[in-house]
Short mmCIF file of C-alpha atoms in Angstrom, two decimals:
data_model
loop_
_atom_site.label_atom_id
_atom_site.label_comp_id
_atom_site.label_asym_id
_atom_site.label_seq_id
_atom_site.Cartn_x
_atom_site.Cartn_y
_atom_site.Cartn_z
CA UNK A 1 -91.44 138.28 -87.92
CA UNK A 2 -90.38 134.57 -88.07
CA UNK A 3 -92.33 133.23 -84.66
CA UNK A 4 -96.05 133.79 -84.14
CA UNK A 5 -96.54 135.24 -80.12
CA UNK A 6 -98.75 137.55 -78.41
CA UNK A 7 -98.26 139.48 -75.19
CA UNK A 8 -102.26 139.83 -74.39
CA UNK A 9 -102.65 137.59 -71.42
CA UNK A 10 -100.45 134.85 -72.47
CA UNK A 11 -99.72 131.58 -70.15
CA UNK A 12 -97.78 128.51 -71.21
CA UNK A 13 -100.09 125.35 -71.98
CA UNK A 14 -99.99 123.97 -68.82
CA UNK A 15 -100.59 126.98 -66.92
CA UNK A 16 -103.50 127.67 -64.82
CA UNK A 17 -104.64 131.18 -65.00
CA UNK A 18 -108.21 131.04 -64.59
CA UNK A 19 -110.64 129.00 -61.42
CA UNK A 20 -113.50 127.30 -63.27
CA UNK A 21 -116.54 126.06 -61.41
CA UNK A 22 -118.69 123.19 -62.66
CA UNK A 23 -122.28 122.90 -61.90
CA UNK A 24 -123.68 119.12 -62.01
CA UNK A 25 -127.44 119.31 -61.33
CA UNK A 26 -127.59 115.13 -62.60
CA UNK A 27 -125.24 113.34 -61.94
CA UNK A 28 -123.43 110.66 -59.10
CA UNK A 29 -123.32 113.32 -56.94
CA UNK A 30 -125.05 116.64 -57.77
CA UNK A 31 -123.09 119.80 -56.41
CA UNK A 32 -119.99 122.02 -57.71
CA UNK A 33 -116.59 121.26 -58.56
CA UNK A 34 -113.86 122.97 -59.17
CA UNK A 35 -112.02 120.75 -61.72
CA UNK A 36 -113.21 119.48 -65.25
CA UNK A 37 -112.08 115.83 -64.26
CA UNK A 38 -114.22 115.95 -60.80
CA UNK A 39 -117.08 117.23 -63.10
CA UNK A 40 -116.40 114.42 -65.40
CA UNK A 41 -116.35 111.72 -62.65
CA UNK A 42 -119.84 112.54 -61.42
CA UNK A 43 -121.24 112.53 -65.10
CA UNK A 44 -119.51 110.44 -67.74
CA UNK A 45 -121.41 107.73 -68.65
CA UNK A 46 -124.54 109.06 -66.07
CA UNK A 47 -127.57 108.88 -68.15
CA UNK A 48 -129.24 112.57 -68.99
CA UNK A 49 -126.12 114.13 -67.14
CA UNK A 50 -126.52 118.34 -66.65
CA UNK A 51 -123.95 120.58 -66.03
CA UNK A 52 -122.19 123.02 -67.07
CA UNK A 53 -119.47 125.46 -66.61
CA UNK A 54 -119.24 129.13 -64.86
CA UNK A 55 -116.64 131.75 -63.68
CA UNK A 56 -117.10 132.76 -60.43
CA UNK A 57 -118.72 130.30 -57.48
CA UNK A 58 -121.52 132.69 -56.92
CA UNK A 59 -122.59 131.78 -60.54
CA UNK A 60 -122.60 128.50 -59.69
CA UNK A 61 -124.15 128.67 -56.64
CA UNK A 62 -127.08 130.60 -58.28
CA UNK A 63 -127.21 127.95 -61.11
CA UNK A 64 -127.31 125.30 -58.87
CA UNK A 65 -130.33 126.44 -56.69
CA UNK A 66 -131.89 127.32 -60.18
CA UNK A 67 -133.52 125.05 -63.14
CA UNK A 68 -130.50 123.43 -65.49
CA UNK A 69 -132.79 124.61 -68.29
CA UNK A 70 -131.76 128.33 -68.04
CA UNK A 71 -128.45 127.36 -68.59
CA UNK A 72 -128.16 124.58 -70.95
CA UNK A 73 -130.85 124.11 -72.91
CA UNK A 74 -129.09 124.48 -76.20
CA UNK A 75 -127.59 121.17 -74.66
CA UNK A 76 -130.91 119.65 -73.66
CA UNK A 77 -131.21 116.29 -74.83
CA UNK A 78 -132.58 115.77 -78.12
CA UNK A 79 -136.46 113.77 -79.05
CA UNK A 80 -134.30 110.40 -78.64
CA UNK A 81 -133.39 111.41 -75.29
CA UNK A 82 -129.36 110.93 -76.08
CA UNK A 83 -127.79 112.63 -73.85
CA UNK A 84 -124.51 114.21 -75.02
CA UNK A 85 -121.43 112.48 -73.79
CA UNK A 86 -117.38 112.09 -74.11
CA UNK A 87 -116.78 108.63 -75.35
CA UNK A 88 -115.71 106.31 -72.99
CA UNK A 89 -112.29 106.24 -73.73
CA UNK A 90 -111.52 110.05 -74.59
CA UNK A 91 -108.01 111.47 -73.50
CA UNK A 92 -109.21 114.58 -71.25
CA UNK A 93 -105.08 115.45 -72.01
CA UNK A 94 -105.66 117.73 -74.58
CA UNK A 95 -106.58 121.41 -75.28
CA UNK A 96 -109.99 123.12 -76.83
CA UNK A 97 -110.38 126.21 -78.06
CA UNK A 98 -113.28 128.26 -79.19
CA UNK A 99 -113.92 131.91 -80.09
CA UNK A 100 -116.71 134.33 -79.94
CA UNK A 101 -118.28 137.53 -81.76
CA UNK A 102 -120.76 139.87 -80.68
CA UNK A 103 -122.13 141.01 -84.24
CA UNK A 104 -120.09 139.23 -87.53
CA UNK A 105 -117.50 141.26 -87.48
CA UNK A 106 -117.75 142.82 -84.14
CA UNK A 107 -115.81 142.71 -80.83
CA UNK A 108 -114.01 138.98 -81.40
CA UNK A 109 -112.44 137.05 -78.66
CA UNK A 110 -110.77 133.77 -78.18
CA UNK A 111 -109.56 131.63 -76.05
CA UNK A 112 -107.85 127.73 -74.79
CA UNK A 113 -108.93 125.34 -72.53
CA UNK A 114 -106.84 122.58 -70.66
CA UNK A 115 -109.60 119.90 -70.38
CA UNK A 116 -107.56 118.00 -67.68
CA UNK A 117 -107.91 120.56 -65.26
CA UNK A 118 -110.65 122.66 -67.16
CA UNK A 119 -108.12 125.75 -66.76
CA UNK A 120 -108.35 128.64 -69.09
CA UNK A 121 -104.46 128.34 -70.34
CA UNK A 122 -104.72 131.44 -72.86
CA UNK A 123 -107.24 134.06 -73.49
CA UNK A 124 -106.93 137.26 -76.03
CA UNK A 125 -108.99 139.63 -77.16
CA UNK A 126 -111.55 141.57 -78.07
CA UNK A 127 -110.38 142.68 -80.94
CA UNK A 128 -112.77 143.91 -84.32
CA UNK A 129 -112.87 140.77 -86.26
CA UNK A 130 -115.17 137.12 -87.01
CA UNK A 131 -115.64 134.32 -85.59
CA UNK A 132 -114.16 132.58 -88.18
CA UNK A 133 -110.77 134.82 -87.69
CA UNK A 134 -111.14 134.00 -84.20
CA UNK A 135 -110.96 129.97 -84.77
CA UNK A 136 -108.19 130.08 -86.89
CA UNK A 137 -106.14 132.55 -84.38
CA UNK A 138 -107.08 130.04 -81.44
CA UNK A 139 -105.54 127.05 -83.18
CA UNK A 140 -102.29 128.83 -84.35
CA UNK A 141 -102.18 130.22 -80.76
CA UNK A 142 -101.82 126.42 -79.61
CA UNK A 143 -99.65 125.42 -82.01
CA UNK A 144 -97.39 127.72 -81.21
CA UNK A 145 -97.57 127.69 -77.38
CA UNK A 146 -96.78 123.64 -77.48
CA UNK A 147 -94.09 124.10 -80.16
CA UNK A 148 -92.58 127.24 -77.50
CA UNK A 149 -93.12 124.19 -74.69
CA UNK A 150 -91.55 121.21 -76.56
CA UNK A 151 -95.09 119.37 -75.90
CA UNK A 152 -97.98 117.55 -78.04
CA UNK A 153 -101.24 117.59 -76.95
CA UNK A 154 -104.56 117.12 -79.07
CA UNK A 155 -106.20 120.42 -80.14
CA UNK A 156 -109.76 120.49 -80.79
CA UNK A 157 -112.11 123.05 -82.37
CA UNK A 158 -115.81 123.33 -83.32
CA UNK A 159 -115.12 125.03 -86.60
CA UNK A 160 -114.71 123.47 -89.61
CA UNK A 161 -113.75 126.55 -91.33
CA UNK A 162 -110.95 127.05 -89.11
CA UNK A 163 -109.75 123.27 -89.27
CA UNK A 164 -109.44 123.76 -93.16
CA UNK A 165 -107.81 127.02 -92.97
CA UNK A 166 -104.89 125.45 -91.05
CA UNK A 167 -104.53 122.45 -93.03
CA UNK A 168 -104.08 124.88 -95.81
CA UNK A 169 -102.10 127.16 -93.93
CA UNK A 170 -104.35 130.28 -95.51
CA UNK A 171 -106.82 132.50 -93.27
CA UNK A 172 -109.46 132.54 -96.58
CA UNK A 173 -111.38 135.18 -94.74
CA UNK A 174 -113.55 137.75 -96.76
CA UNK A 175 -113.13 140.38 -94.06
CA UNK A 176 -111.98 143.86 -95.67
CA UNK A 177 -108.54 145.11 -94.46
CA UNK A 178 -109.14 148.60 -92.82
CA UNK A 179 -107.33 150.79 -90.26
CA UNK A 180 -110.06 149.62 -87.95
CA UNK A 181 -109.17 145.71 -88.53
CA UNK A 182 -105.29 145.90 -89.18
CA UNK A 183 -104.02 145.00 -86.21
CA UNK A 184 -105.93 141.97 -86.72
CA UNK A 185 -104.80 141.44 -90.30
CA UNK A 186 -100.90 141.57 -89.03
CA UNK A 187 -102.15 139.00 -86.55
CA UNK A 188 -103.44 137.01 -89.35
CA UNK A 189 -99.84 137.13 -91.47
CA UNK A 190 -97.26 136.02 -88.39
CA UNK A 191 -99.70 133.08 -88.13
CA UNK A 192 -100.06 132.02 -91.51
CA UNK A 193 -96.04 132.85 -91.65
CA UNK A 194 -95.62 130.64 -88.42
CA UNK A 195 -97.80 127.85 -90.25
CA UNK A 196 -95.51 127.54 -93.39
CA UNK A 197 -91.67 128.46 -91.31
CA UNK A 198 -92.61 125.26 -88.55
CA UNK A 199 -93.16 121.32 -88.59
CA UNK A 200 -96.36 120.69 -86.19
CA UNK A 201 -97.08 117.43 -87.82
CA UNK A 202 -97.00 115.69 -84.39
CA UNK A 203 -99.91 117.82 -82.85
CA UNK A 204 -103.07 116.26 -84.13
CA UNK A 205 -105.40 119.01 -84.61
CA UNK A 206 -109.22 117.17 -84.61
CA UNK A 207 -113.02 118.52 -85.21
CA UNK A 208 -115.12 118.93 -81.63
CA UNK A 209 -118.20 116.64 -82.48
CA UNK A 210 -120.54 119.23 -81.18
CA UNK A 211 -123.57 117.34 -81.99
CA UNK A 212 -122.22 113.66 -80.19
CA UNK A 213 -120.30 115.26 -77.34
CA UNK A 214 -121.94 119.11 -76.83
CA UNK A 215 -120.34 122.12 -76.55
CA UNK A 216 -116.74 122.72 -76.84
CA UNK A 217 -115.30 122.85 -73.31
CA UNK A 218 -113.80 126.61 -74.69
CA UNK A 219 -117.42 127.73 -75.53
CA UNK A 220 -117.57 131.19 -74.11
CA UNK A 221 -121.61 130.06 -73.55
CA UNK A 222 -123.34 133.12 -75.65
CA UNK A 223 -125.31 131.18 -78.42
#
């Protein structure tokens, strides 16, 4: 198979499949939005900004009336009170992604985010795998979805594993190939065949800078 695709609850890059609501408890104007970029109005640049993103409104609205400390305090500010920001001039044009595993290997999921709008654009999973497996799926997934769309956006992930397993086109995982994890494994082939059969050189593919900027907007929030 020449062209990496899936059929699991596939959109195109710019699609909007999925409402997000964003919870500012600091901020210009403390409430809920329902876009990333009205989330990002009321706290780029705010000093010790909290909030944080859910999927229905009745999470939000019980975050809201709560303490932003149940929700984010993996993202509290550290003991030189920094809070964690986007630069000033970062291009919210561009697409995260992130995966999660519940047990390493266990039930692995992954996902891409359209920061502009915050809008999940593609989601698939679970499936028996890693993390790691996961990352490297998620940016292959993009590539492929703005190559498909004759677009370039910025992709960003948390995982430096990942980022170097693109770059060398090779999924270096460890994980033993099983009945239970073949699927997964063919998965792993038509994208490390779609890395070496296409030219993405115009997609810049960066690192998330967890530590400066917090979470990736992809997180699936289970740390």
């Amino acid at each position: 198979m020449s062209s990496f695709a899936f059929t699991q609850n596939d959109t195109n890059v710019l699609g909007m499949k999925k409402q997000k609501y964003y919870v500012v408890w600091k901020g210009v104007s403390p409430g809920i939005y329902d876009s990333w970029t009205d989330c990002q109005l009321q706290t780029k640049g705010y000093d010790g900004a909290q909030y944080k993103s859910f999927d229905t409104r009745e999470e939000a609205e019980r975050a809201l009336a709560s303490s932003p400390f149940q929700y984010i305090g993996k993202n509290a500010p550290q003991k030189d009170d920094t809070p964690k920001q986007l630069p000033e001039n970062f291009d919210m044009n561009c697409v995260a992604v992130d995966a999660a595993c519940s047990g390493n290997p266990g039930p692995m999921e992954y996902r891409g985010v359209y920061l502009l709008t915050g809008q999940e654009i593609f989601h698939f999973g679970p499936v028996h795998g890693t993390n790691n497996i996961g990352e490297f799926l998620a940016i292959v997934h993009a590539l492929a979805l703005m190559k498909q769309k004759n677009i370039s956006l910025t992709i960003y992930s948390d995982s430096r594993n990942a980022l170097a397993w693109v770059k060398q086109k090779k999924c270096k995982t460890k994980l033993e190939r099983t009945p239970k994890t073949e699927e997964l494994f063919q998965m792993i082939e038509r994208a490390e065949n779609w890395l070496k059969t296409h030219n993405y050189a115009d997609i810049p593919i960066l690192k998330w800078e967890t530590e400066e900027w917090g979470e990736v907007p992809a997180d699936f929030g289970r740390k």
